[in-house]
JSON list of C-alpha atoms in Angstrom, two decimals:
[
{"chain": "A", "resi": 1, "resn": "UNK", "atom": "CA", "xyz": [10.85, -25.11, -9.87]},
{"chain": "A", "resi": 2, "resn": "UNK", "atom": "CA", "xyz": [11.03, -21.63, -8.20]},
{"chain": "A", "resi": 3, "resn": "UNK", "atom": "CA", "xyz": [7.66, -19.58, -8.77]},
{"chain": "A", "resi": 4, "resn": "UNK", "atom": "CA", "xyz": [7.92, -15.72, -7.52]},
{"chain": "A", "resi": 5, "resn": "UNK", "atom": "CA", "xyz": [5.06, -14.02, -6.24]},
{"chain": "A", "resi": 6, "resn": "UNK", "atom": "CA", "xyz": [3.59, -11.32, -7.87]},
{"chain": "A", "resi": 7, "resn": "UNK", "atom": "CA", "xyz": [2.18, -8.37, -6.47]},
{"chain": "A", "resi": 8, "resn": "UNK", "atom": "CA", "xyz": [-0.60, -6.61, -8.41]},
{"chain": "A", "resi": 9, "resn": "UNK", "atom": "CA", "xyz": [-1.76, -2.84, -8.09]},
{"chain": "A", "resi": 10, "resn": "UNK", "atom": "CA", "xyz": [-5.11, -2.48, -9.95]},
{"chain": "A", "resi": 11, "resn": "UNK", "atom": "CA", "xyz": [-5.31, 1.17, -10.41]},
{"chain": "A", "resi": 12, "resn": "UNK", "atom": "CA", "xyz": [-8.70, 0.87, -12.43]},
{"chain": "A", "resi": 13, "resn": "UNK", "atom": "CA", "xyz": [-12.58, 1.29, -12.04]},
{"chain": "A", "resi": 14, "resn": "UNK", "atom": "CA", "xyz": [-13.82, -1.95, -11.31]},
{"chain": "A", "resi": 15, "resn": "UNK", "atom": "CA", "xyz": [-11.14, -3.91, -11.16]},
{"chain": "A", "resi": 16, "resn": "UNK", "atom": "CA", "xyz": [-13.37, -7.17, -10.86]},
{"chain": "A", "resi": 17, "resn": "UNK", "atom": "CA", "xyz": [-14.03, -7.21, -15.31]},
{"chain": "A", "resi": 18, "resn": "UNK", "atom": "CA", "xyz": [-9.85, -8.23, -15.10]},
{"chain": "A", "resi": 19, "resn": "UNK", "atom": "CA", "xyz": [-9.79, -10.72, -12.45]},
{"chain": "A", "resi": 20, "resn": "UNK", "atom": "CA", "xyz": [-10.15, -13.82, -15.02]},
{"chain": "A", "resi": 21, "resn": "UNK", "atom": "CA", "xyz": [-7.41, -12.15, -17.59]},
{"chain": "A", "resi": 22, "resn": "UNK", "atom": "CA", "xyz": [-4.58, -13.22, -14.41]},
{"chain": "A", "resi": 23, "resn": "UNK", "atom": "CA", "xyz": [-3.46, -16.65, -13.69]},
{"chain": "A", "resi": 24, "resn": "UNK", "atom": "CA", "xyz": [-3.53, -16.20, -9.93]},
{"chain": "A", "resi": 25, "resn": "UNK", "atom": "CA", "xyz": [-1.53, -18.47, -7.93]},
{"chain": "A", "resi": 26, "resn": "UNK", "atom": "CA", "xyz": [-1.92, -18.79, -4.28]},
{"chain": "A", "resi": 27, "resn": "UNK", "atom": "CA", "xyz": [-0.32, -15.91, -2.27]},
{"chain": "A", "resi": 28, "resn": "UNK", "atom": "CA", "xyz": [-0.47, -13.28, -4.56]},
{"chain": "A", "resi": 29, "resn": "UNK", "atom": "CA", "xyz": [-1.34, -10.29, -3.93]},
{"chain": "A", "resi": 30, "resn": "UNK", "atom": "CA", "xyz": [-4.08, -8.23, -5.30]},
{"chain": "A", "resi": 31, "resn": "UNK", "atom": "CA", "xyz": [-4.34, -4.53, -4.02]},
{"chain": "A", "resi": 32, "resn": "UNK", "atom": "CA", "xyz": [-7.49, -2.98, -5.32]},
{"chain": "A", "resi": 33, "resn": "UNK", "atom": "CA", "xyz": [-8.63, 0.70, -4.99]},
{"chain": "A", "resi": 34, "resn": "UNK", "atom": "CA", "xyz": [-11.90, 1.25, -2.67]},
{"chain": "A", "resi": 35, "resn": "UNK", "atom": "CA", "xyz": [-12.54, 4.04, -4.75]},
{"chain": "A", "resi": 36, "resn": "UNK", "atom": "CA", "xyz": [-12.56, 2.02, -7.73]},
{"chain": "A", "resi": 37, "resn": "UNK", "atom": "CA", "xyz": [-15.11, -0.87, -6.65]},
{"chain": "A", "resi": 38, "resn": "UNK", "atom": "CA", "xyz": [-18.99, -0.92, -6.85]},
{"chain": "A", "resi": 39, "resn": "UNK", "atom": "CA", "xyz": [-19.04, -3.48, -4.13]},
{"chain": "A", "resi": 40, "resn": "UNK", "atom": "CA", "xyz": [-15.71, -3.54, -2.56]},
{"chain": "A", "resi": 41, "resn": "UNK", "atom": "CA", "xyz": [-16.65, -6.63, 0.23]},
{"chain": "A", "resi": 42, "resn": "UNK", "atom": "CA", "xyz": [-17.78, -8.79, -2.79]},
{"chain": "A", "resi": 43, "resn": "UNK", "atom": "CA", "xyz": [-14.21, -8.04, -5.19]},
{"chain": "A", "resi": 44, "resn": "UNK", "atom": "CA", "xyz": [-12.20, -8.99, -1.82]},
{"chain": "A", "resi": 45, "resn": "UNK", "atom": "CA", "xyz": [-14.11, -12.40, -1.62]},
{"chain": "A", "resi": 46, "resn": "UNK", "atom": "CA", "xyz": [-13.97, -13.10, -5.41]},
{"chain": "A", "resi": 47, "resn": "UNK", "atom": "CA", "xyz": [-10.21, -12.58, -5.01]},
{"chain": "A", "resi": 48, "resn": "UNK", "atom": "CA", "xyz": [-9.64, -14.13, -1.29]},
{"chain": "A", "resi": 49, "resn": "UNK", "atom": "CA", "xyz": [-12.00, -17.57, -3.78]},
{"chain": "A", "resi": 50, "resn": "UNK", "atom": "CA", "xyz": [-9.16, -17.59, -6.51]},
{"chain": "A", "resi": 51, "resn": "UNK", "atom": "CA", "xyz": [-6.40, -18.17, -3.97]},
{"chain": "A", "resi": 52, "resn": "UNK", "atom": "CA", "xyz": [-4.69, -14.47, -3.55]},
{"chain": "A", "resi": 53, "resn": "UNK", "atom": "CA", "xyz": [-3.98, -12.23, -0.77]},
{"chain": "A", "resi": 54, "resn": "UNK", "atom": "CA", "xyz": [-5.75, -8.73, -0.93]},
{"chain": "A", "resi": 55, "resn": "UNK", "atom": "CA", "xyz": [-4.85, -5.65, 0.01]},
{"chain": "A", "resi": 56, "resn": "UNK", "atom": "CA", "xyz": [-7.19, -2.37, -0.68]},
{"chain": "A", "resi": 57, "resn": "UNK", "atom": "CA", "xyz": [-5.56, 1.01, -1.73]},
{"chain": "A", "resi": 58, "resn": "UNK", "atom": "CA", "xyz": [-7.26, 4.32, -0.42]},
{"chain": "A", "resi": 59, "resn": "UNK", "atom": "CA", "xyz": [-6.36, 7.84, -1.55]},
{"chain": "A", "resi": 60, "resn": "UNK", "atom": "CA", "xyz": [-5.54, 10.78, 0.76]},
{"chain": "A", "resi": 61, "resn": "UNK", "atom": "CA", "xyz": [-8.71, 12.01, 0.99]},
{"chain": "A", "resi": 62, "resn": "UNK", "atom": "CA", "xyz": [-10.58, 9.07, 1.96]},
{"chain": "A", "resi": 63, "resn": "UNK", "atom": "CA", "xyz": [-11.66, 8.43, 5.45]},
{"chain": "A", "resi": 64, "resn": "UNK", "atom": "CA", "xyz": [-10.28, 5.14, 7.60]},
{"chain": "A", "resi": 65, "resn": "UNK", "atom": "CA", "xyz": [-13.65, 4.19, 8.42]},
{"chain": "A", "resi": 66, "resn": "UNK", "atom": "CA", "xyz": [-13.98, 2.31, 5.24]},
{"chain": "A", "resi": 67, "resn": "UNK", "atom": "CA", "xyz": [-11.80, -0.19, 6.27]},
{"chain": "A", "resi": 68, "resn": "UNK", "atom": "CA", "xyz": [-13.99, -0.92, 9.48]},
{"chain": "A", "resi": 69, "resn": "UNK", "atom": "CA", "xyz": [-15.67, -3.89, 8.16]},
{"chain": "A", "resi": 70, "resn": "UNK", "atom": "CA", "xyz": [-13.36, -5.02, 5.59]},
{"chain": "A", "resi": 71, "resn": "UNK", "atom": "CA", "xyz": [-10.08, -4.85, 7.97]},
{"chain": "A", "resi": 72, "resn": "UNK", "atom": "CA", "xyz": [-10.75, -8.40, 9.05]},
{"chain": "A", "resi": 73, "resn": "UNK", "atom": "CA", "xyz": [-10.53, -9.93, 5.16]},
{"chain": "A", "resi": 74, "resn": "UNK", "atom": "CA", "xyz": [-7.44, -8.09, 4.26]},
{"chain": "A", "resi": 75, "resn": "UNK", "atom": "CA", "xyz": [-3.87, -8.27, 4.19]},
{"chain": "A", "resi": 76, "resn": "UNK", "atom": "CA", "xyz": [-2.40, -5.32, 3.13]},
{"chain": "A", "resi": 77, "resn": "UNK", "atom": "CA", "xyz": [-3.91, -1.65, 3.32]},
{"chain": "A", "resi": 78, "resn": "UNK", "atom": "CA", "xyz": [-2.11, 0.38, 1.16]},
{"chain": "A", "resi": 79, "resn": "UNK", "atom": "CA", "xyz": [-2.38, 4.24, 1.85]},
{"chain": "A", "resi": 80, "resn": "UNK", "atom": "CA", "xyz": [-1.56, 6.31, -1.12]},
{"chain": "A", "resi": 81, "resn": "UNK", "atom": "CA", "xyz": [-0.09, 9.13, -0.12]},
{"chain": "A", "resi": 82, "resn": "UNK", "atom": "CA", "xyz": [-0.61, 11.35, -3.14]},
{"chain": "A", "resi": 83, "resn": "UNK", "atom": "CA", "xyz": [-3.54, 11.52, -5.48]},
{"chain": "A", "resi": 84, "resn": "UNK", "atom": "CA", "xyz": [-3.27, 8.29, -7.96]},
{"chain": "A", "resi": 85, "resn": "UNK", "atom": "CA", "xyz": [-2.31, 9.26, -11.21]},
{"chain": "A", "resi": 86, "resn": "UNK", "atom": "CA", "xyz": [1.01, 10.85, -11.98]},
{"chain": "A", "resi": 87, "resn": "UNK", "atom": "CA", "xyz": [4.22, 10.71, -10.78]},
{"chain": "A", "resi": 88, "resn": "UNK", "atom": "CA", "xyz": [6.36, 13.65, -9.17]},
{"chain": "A", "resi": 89, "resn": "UNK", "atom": "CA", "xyz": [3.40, 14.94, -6.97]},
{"chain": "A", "resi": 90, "resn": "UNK", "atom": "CA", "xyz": [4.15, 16.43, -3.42]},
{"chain": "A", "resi": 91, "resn": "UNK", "atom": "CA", "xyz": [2.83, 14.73, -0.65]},
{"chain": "A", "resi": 92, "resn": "UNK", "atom": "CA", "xyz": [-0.48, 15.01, 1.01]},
{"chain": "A", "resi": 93, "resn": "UNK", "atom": "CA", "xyz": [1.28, 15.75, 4.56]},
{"chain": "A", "resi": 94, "resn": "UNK", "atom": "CA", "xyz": [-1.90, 14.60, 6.36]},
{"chain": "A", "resi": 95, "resn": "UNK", "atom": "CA", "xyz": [-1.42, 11.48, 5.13]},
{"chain": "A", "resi": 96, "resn": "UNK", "atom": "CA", "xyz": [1.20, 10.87, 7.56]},
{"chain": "A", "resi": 97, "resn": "UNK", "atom": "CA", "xyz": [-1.15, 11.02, 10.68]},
{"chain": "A", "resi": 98, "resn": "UNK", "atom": "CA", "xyz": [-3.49, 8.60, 8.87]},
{"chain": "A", "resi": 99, "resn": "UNK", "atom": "CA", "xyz": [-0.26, 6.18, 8.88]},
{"chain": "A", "resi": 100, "resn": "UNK", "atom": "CA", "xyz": [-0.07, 6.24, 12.86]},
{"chain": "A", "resi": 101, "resn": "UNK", "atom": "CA", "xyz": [-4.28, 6.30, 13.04]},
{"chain": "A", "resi": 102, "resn": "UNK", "atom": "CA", "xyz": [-3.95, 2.57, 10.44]},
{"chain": "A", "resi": 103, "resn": "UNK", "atom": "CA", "xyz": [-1.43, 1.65, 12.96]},
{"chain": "A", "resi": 104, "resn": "UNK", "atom": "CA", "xyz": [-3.58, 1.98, 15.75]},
{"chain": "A", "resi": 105, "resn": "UNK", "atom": "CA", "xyz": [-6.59, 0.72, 14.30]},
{"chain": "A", "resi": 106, "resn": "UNK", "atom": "CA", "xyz": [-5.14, -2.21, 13.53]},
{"chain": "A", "resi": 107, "resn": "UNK", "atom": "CA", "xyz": [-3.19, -3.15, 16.59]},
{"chain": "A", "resi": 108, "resn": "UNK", "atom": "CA", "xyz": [-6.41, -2.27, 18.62]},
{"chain": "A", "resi": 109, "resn": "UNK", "atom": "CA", "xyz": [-8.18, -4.98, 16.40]},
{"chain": "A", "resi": 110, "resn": "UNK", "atom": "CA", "xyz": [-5.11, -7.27, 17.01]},
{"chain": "A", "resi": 111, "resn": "UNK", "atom": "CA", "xyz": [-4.87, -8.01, 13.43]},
{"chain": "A", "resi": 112, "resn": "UNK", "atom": "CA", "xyz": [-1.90, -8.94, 11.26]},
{"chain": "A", "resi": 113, "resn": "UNK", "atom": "CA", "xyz": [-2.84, -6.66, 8.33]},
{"chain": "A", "resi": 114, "resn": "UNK", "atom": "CA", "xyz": [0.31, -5.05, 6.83]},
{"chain": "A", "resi": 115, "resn": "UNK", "atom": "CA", "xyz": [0.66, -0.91, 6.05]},
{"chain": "A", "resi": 116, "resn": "UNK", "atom": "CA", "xyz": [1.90, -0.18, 3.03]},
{"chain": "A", "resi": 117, "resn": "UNK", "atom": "CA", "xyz": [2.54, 3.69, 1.76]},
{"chain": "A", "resi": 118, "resn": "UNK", "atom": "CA", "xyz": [3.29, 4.55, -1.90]},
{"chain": "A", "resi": 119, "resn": "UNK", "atom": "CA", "xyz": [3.05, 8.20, -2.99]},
{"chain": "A", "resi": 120, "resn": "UNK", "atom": "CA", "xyz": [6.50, 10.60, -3.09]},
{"chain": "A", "resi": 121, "resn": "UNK", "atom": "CA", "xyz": [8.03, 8.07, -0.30]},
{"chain": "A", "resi": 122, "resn": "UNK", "atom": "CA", "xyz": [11.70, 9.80, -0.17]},
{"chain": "A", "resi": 123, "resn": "UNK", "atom": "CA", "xyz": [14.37, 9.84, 2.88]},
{"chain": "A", "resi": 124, "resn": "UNK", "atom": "CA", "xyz": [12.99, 13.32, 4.30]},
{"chain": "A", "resi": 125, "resn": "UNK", "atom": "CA", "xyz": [9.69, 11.18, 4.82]},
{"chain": "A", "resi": 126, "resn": "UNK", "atom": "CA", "xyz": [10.25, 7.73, 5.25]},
{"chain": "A", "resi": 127, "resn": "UNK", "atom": "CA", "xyz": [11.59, 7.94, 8.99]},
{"chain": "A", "resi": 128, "resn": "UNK", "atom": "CA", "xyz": [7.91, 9.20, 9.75]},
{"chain": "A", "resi": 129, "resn": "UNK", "atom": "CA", "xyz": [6.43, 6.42, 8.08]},
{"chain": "A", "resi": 130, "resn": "UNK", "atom": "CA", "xyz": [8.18, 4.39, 9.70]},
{"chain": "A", "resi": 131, "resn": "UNK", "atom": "CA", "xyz": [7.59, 5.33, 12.86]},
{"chain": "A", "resi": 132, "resn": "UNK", "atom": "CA", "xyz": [4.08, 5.84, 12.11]},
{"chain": "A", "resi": 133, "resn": "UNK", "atom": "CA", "xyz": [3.42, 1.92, 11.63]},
{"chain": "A", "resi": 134, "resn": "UNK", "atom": "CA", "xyz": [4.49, 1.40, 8.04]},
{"chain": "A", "resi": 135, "resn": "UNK", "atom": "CA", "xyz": [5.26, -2.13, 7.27]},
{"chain": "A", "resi": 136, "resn": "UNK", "atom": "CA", "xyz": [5.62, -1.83, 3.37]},
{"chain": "A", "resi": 137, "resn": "UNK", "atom": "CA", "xyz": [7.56, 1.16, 1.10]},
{"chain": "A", "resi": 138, "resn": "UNK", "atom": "CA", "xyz": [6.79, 1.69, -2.32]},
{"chain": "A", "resi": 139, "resn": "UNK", "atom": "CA", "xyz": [9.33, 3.57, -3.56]},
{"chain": "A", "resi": 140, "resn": "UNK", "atom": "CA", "xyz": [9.72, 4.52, -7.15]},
{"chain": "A", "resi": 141, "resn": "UNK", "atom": "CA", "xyz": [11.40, 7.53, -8.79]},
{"chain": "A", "resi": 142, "resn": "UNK", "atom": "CA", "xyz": [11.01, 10.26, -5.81]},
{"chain": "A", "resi": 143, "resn": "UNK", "atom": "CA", "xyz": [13.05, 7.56, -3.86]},
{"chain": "A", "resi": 144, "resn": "UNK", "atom": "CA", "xyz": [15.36, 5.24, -5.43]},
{"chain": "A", "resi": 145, "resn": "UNK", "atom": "CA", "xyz": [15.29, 6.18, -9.00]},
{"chain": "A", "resi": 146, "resn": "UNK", "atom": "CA", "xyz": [16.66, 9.44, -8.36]},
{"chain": "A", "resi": 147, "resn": "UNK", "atom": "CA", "xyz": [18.65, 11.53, -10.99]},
{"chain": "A", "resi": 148, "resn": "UNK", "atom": "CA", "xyz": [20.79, 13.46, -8.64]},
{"chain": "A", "resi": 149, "resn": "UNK", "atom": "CA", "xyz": [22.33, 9.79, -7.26]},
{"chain": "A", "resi": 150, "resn": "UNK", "atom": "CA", "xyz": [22.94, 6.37, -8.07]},
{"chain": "A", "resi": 151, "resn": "UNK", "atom": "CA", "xyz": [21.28, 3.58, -7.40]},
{"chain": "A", "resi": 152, "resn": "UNK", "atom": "CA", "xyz": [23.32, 2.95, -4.97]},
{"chain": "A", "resi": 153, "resn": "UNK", "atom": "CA", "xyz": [23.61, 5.51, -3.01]},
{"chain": "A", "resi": 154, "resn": "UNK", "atom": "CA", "xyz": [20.30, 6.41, -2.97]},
{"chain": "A", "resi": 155, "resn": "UNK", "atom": "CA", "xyz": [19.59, 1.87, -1.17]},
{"chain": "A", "resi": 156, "resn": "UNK", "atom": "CA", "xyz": [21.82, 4.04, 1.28]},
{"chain": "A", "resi": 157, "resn": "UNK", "atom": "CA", "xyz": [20.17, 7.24, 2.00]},
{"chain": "A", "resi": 158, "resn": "UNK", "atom": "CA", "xyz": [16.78, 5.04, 2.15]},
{"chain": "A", "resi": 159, "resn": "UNK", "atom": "CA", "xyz": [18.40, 2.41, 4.69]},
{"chain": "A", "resi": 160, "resn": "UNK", "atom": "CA", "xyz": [19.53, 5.66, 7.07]},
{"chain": "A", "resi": 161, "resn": "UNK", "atom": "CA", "xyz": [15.97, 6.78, 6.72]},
{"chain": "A", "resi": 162, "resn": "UNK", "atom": "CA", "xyz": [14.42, 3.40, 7.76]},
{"chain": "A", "resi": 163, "resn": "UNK", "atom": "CA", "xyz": [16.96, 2.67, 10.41]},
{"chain": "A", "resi": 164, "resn": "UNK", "atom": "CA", "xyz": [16.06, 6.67, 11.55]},
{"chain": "A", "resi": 165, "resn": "UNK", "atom": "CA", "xyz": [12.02, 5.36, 12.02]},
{"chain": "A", "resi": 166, "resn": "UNK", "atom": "CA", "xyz": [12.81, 2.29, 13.63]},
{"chain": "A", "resi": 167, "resn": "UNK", "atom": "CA", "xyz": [15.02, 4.27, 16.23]},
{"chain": "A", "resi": 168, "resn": "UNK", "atom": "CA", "xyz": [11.94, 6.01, 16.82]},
{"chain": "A", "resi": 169, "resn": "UNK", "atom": "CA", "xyz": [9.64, 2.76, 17.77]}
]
């Protein structure tokens, strides 16, 4: 029997009250805004108890240092690179330095925690992403689900624009 992992973005104020409504299986992943939790530390073990791997989402505007005591319990940081809520919105261009400053806080930490960006994450971007540190793209309709392209040939616009980052390593 073949079980898939899932991969859960809990966009919500305290995301703890739904824990219990998922059946979580070991390795799934559970990204929870810091924004969004009373006691962020406490939500990470609850999850980390129930078998999952946890990532924490913060929004442009919030500082790295949040992650300074947390890094070590996480697996996935996941930068959002536009203010949650809406889809279409511009990117906060500052959020492309705080890719490269993740980067380097976690290599100088020697962790394994993964970067992931979601937020307007299109070909004109991604190769700065990428060679900011980004492990992880979450790309949507700005991306691959594009109106002016097919599926298609939007997979190869975005491999060109990886491919363009990791030249830059």
């Amino acid at each position: 029997k073949v079980r898939i992992q899932s991969d859960y973005h809990l966009m919500v104020e305290e995301p703890s009250r739904l824990f219990d409504a998922f059946s979580i299986s070991r390795g799934d992943i559970f990204t929870i805004h810091q924004e969004c939790c009373r006691n962020l530390h406490r939500d990470i073990m609850s999850l980390r108890r129930k078998g999952a791997r946890v990532g924490v989402a913060i929004c442009p505007g919030t500082n790295l240092s949040v992650l300074e005591y947390i890094l070590e319990s996480i697996d996935v940081v996941l930068l959002m690179t536009v203010n949650p809520g809406f889809k279409g919105q511009k990117l906060v261009t500052q959020t492309l330095r705080k890719i490269s400053d993740l980067r380097d806080m976690v290599d100088n930490l020697g962790m394994n925690t993964k970067i992931s960006v979601d937020g307007n994450v299109t070909i004109e971007y991604i190769p700065e992403m990428i060679a900011g540190g980004a492990d992880i793209l979450v790309v949507g309709s700005s991306g691959l689900f594009r109106a002016d392209m097919t599926t298609e040939e939007s997979l190869t616009y975005l491999r060109d624009s990886i491919n363009q980052g990791l030249a830059r390593l």
